[in-house]
PDB file of C-alpha atoms in Angstrom:
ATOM      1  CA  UNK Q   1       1.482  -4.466   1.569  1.00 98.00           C
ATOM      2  CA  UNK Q   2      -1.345  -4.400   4.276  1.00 98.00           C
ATOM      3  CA  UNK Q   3      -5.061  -3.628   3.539  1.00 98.00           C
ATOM      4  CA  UNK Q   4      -6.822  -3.879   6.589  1.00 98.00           C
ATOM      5  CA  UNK Q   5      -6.070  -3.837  10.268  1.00 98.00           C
ATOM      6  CA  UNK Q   6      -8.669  -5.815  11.891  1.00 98.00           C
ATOM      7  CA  UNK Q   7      -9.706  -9.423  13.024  1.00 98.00           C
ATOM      8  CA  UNK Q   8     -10.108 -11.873  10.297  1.00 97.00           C
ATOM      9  CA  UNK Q   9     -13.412 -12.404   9.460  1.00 96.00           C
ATOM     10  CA  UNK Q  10     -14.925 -16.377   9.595  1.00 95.00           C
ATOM     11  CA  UNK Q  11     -13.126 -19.161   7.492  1.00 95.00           C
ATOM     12  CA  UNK Q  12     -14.684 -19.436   3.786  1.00 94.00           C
ATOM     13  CA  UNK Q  13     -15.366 -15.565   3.478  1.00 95.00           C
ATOM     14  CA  UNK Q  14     -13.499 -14.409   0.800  1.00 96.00           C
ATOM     15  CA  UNK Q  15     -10.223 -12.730   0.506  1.00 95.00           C
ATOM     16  CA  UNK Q  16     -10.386 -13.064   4.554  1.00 96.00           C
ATOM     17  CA  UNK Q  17      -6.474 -12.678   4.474  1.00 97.00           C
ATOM     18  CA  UNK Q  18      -6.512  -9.110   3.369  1.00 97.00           C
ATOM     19  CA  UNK Q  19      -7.633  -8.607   7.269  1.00 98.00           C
ATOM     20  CA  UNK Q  20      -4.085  -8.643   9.550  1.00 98.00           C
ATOM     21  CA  UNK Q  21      -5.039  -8.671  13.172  1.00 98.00           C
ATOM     22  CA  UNK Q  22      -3.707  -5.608  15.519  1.00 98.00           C
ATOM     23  CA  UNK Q  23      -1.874  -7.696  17.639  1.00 98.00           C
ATOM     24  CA  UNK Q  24      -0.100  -9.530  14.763  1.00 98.00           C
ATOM     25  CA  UNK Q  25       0.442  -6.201  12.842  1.00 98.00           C
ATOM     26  CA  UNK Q  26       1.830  -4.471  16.300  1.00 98.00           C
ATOM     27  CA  UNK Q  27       4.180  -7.630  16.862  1.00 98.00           C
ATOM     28  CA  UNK Q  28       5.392  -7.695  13.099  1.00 98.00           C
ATOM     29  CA  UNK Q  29       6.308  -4.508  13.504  1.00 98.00           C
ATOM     30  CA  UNK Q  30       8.547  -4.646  16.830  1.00 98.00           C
ATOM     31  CA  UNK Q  31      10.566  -7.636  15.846  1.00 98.00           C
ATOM     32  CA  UNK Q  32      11.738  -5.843  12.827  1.00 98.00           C
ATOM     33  CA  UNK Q  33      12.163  -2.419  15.666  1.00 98.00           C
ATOM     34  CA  UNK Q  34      14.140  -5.003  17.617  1.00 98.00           C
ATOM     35  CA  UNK Q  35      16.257  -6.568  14.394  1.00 97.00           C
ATOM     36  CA  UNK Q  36      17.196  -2.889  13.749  1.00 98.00           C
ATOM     37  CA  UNK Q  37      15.038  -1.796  10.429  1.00 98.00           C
ATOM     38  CA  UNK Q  38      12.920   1.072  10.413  1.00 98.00           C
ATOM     39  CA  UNK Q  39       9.445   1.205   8.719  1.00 98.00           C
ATOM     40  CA  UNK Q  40       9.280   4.247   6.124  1.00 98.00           C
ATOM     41  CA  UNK Q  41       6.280   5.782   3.874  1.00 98.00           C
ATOM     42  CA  UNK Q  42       6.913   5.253   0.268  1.00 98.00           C
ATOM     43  CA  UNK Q  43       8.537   9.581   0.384  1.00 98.00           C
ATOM     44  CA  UNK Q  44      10.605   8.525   2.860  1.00 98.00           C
ATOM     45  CA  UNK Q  45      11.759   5.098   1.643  1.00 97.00           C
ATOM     46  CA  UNK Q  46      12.286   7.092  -2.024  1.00 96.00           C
ATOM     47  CA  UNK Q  47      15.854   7.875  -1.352  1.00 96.00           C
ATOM     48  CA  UNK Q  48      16.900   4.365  -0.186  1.00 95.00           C
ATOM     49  CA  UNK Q  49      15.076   2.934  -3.664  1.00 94.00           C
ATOM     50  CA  UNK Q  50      17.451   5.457  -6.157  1.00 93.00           C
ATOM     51  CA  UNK Q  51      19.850   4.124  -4.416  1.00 91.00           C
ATOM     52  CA  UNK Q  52      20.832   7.982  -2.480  1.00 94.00           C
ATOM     53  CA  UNK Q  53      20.468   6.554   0.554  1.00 95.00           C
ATOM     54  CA  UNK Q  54      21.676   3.176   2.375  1.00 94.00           C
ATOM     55  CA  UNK Q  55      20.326   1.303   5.731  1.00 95.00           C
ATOM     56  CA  UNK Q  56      18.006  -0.799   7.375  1.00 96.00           C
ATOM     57  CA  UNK Q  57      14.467  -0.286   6.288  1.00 96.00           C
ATOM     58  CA  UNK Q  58      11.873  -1.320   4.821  1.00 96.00           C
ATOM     59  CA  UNK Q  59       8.336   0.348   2.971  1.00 97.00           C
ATOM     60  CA  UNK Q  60       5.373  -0.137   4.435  1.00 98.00           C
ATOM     61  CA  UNK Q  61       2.137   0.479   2.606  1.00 98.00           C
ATOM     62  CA  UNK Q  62      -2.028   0.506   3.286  1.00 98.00           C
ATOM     63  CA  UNK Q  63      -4.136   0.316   0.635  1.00 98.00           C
ATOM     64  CA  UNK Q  64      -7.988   1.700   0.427  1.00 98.00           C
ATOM     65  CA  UNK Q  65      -7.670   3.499   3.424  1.00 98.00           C
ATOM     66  CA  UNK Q  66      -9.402   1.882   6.184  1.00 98.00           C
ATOM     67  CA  UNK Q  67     -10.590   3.125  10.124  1.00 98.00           C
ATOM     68  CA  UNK Q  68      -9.015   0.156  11.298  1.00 98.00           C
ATOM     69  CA  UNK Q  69      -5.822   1.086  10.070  1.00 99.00           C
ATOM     70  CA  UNK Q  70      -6.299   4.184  11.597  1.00 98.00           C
ATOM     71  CA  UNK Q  71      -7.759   2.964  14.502  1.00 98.00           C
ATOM     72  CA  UNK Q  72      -5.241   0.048  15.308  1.00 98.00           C
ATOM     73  CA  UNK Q  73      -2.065   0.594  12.655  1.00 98.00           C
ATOM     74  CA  UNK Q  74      -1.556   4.169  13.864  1.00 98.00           C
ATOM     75  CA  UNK Q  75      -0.963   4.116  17.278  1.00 98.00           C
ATOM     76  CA  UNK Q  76       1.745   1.146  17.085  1.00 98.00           C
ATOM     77  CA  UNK Q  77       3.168   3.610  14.294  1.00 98.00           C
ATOM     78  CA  UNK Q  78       3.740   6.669  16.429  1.00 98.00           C
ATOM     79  CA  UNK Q  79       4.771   3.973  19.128  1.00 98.00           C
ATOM     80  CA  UNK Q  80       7.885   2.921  16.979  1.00 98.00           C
ATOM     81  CA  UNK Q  81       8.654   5.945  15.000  1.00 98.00           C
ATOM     82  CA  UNK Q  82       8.094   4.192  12.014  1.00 98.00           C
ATOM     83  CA  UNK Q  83       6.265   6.313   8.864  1.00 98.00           C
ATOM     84  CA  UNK Q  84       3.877   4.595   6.101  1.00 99.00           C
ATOM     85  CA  UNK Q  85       1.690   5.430   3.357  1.00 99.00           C
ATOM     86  CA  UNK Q  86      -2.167   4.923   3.031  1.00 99.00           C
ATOM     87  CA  UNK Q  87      -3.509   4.698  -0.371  1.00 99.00           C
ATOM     88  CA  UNK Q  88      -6.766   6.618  -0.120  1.00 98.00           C
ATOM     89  CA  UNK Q  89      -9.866   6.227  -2.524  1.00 98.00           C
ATOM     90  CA  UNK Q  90      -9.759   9.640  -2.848  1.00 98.00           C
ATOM     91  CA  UNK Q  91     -13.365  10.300  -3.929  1.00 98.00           C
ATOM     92  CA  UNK Q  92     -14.686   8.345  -0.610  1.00 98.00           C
ATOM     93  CA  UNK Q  93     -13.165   9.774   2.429  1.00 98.00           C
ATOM     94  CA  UNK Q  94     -16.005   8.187   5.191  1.00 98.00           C
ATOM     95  CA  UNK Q  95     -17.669   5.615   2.686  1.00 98.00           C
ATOM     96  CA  UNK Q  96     -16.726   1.770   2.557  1.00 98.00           C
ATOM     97  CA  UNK Q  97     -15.276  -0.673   0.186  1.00 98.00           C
ATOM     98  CA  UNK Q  98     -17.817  -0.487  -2.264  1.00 97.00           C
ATOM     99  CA  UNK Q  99     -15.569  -1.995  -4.674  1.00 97.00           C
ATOM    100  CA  UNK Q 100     -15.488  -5.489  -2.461  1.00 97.00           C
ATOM    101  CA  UNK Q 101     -19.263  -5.962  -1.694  1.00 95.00           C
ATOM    102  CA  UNK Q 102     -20.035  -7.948  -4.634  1.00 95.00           C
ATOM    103  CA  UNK Q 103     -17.157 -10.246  -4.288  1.00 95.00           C
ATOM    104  CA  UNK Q 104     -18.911 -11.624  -0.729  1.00 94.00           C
ATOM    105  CA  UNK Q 105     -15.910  -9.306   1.574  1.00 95.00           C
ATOM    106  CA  UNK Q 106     -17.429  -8.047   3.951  1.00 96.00           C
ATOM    107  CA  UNK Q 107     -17.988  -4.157   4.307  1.00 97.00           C
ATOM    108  CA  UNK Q 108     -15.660  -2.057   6.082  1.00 98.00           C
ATOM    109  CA  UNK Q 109     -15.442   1.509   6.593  1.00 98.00           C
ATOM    110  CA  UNK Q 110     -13.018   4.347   4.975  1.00 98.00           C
ATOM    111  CA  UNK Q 111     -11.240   6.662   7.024  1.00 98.00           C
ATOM    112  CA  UNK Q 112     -13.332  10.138   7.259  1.00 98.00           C
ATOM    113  CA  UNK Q 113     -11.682  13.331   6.291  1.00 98.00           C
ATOM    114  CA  UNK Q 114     -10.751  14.264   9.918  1.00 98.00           C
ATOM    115  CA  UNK Q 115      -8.895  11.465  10.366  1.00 98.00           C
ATOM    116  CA  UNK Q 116      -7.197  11.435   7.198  1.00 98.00           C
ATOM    117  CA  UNK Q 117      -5.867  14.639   8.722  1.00 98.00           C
ATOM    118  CA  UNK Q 118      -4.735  13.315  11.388  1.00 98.00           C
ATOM    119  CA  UNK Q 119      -2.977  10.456   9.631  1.00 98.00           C
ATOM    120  CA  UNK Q 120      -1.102  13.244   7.629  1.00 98.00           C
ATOM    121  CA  UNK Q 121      -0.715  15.080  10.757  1.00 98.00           C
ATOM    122  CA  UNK Q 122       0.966  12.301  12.874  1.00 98.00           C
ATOM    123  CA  UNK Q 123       3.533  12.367  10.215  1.00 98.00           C
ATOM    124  CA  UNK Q 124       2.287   9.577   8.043  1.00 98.00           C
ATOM    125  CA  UNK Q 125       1.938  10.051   4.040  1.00 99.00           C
ATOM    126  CA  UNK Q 126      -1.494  10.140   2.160  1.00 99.00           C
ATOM    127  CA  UNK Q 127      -1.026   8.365  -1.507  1.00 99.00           C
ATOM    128  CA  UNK Q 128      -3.879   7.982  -3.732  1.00 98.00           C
ATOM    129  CA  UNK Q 129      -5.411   4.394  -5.018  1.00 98.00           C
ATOM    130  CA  UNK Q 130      -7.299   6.654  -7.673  1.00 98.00           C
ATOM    131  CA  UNK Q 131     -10.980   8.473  -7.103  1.00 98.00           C
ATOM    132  CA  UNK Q 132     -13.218   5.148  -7.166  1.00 98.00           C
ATOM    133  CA  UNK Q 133     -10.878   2.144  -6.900  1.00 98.00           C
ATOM    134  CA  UNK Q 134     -10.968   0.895 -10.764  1.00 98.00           C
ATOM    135  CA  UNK Q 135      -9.461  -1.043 -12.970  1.00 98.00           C
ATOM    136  CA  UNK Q 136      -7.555   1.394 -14.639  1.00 98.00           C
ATOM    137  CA  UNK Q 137      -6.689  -0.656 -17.824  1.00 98.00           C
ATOM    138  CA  UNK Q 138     -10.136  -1.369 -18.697  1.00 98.00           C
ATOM    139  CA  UNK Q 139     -11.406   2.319 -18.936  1.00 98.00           C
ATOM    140  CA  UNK Q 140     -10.812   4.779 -21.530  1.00 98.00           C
ATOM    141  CA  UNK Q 141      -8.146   6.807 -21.698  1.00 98.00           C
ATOM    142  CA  UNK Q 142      -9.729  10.084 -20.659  1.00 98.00           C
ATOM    143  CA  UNK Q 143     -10.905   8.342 -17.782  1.00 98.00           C
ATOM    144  CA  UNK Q 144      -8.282   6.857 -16.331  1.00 98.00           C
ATOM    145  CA  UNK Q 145      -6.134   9.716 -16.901  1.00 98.00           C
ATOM    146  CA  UNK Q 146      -8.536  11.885 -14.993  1.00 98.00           C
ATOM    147  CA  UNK Q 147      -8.690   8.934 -12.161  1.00 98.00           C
ATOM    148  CA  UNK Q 148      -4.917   9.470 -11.713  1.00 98.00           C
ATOM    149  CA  UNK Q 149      -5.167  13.090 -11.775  1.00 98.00           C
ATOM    150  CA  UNK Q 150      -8.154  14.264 -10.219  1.00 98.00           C
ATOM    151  CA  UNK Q 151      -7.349  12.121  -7.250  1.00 98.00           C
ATOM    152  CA  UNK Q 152      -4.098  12.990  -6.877  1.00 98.00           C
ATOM    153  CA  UNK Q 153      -5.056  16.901  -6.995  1.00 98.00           C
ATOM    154  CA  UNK Q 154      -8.455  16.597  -4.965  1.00 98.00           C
ATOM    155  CA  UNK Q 155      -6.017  15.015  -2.294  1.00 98.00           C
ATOM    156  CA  UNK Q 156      -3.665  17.927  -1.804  1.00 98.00           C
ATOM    157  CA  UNK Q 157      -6.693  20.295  -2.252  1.00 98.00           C
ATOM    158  CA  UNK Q 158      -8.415  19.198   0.737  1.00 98.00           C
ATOM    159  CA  UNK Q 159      -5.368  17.950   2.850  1.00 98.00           C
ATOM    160  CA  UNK Q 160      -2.871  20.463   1.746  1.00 98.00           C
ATOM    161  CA  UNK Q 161       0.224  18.271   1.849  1.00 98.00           C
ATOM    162  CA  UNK Q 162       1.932  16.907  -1.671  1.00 98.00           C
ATOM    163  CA  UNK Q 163       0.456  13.338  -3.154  1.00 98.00           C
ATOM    164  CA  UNK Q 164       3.014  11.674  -4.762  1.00 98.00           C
ATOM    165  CA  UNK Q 165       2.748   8.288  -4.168  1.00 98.00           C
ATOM    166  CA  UNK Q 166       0.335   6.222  -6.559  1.00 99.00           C
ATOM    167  CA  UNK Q 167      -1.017   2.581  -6.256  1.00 98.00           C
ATOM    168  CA  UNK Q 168      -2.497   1.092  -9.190  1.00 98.00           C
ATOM    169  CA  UNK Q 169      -6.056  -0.769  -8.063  1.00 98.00           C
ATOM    170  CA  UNK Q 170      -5.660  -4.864  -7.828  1.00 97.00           C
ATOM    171  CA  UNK Q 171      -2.375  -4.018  -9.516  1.00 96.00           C
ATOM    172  CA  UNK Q 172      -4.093  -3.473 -12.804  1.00 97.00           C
ATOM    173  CA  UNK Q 173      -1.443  -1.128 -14.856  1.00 98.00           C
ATOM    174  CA  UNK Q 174       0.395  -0.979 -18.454  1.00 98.00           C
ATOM    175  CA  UNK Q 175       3.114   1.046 -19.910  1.00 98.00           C
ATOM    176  CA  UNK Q 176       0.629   3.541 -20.607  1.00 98.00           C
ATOM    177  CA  UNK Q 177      -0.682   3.587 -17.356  1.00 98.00           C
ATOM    178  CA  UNK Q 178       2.584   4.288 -15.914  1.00 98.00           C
ATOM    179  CA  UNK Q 179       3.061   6.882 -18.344  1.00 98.00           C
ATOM    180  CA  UNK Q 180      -0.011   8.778 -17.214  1.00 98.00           C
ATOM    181  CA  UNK Q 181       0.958   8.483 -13.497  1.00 98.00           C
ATOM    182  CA  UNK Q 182       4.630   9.393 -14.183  1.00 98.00           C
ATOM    183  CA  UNK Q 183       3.151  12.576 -16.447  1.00 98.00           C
ATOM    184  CA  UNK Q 184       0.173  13.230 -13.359  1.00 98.00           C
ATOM    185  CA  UNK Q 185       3.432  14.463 -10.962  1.00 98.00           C
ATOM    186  CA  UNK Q 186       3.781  11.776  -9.024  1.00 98.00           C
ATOM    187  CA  UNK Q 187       7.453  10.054  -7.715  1.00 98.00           C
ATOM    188  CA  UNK Q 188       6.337   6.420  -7.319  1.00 98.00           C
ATOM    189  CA  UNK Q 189       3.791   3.755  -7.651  1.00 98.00           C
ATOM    190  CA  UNK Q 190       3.242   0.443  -6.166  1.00 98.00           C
ATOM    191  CA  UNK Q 191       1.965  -3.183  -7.844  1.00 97.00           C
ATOM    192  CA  UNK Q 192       0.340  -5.725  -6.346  1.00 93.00           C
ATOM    193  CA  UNK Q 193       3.217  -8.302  -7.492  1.00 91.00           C
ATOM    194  CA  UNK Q 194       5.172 -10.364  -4.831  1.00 91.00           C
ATOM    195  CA  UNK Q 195       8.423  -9.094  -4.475  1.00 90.00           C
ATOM    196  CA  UNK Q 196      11.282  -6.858  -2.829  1.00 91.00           C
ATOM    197  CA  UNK Q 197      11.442  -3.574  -4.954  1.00 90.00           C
ATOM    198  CA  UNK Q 198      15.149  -3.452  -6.120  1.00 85.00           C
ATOM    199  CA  UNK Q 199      17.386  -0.177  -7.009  1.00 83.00           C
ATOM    200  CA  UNK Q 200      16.997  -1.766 -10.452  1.00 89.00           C
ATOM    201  CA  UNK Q 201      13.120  -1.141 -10.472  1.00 92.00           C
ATOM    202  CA  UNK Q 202      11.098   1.167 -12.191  1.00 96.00           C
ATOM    203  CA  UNK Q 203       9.988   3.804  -9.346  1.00 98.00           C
ATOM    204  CA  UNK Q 204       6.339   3.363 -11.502  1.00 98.00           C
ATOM    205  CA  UNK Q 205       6.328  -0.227 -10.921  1.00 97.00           C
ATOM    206  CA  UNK Q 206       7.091  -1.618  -7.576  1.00 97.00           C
ATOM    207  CA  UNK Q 207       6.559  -4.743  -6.187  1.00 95.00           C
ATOM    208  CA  UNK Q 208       5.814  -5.472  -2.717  1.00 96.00           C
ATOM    209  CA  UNK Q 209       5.827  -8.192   0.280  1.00 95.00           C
ATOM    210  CA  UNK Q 210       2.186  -9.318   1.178  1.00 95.00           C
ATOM    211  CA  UNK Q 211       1.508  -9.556   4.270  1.00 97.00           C
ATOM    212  CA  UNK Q 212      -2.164 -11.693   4.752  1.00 97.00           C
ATOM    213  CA  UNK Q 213      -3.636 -12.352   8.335  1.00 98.00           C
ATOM    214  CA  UNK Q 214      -2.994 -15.756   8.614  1.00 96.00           C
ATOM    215  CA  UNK Q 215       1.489 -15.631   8.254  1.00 96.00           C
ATOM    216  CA  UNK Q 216       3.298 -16.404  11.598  1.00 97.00           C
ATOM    217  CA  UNK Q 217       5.849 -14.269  12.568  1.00 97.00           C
ATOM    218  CA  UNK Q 218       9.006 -16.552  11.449  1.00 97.00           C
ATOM    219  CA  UNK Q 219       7.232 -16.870   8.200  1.00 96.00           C
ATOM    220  CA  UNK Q 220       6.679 -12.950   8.010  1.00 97.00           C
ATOM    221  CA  UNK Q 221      10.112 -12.198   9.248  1.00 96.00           C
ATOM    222  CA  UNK Q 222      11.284 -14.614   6.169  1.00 95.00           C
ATOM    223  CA  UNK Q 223       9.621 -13.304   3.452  1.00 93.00           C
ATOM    224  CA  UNK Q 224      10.759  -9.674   4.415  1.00 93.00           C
ATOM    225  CA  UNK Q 225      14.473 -10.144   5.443  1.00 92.00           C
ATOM    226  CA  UNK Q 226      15.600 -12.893   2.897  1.00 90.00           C
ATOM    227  CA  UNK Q 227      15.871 -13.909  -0.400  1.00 87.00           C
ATOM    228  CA  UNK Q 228      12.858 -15.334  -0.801  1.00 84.00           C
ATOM    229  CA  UNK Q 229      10.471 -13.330  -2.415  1.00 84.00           C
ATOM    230  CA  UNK Q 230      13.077 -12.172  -4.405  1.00 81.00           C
ATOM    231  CA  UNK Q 231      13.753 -15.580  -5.412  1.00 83.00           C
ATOM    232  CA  UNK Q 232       9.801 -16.026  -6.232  1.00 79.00           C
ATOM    233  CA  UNK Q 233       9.675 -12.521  -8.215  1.00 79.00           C
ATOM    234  CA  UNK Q 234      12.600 -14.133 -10.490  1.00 78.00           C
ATOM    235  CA  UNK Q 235      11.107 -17.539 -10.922  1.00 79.00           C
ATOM    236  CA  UNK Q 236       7.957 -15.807 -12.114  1.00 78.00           C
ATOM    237  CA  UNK Q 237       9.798 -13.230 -14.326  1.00 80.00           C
ATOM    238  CA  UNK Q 238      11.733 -15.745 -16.482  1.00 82.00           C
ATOM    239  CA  UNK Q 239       8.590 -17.893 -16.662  1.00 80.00           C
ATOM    240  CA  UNK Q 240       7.034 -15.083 -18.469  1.00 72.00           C
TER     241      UNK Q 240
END
């Protein structure tokens, strides 16, 4: 799980870890190239996750939709072969992270509807993060069913290619939630909880491996090709 692409802002701004600089992201990337894994979009990673398909890979996922992920994520991409899926705010192509301002992050632009083409085009997925990035469990029904849907159909409208791929906002979901995604058309969704997605797993709830700006690469290379953050994940889950 990645969010932006970009240099991390100055100590004490908040949430400064959601920024992953290019060079880090672009040497993440080619040690697990060189360790033999392949990075797929959550369509193409589908098969591996019900279990129809077997090898080395791994999901990788943007959410909001940033330039700088188009900007400095998309080239090493294409580079590597690798394919991964941007959750877009679907009713903000070429805005900013509205959502963030008040929390102090600083603002950062959205990826315009030309280059959300050519992220599609290039071979990489476009997943929706809902119309205005909200917290889906705090709305009323109505709402956050039309959220899930409207985004989802707005998407394919303009971009012509299938959504199915769905991340809830700050991983804010419930049963019914997933029920309205799963009912919406789409194949999968994503949390915001640490952990490697199992076969096991609902395909509506996911977990994921964080990745924040300020990991070194052993540490990266740990949490995504060992136990560990499964061994977190199950901690937490009998705690609860």
């Amino acid at each position: 799980m990645y969010h932006q692409i970009a240099d991390m802002p100055p100590k004490g701004t908040p949430y400064r870890g959601l920024c992953v600089p290019a060079k880090k992201f672009a040497q993440q990337m080619q040690w697990l190239k060189r360790l033999g894994y392949r990075g797929l979009s959550m369509q193409d990673l589908l098969p591996y996750l019900e279990g129809k398909k077997s090898g080395k890979v791994f999901g990788i996922t943007f959410d909001d939709g940033y330039t700088n992920v188009y900007d400095n994520a998309l080239p090493v991409l294409k580079a590597l072969g690798f394919t991964a899926t941007t959750y877009f705010v679907a009713g903000h192509p070429g805005g900013h992270n509205h959502w963030d301002i008040e929390k102090g992050i600083p603002r950062s632009g959205l990826m315009n509807e030309q280059q959300i083409k050519n992220w599609a085009k290039a071979g990489q997925e476009i997943g929706s993060h809902t119309l205005d990035h909200v917290h889906l469990t705090q709305l009323p029904e109505d709402e956050a069913r039309r959220q899930i849907e409207a985004s989802k159909h707005g998407l394919e409208a303009v971009f012509g290619v299938p959504v199915t791929a769905f991340c809830y906002p700050y991983g804010d979901e419930s049963a019914a939630i997933r029920e309205m995604t799963r009912q919406a058309g789409y194949t999968n969704a994503t949390l915001t909880v640490k952990g490697l997605a199992l076969k096991e797993d609902d395909l509506f709830g996911l977990p994921r491996v964080t990745v924040s700006g300020n990991i070194g690469l052993i540490a990266f290379l740990i949490k995504c090709l060992t136990q560990k953050e499964h061994k977190r994940r199950v901690k937490k889950e009998r705690q609860h």
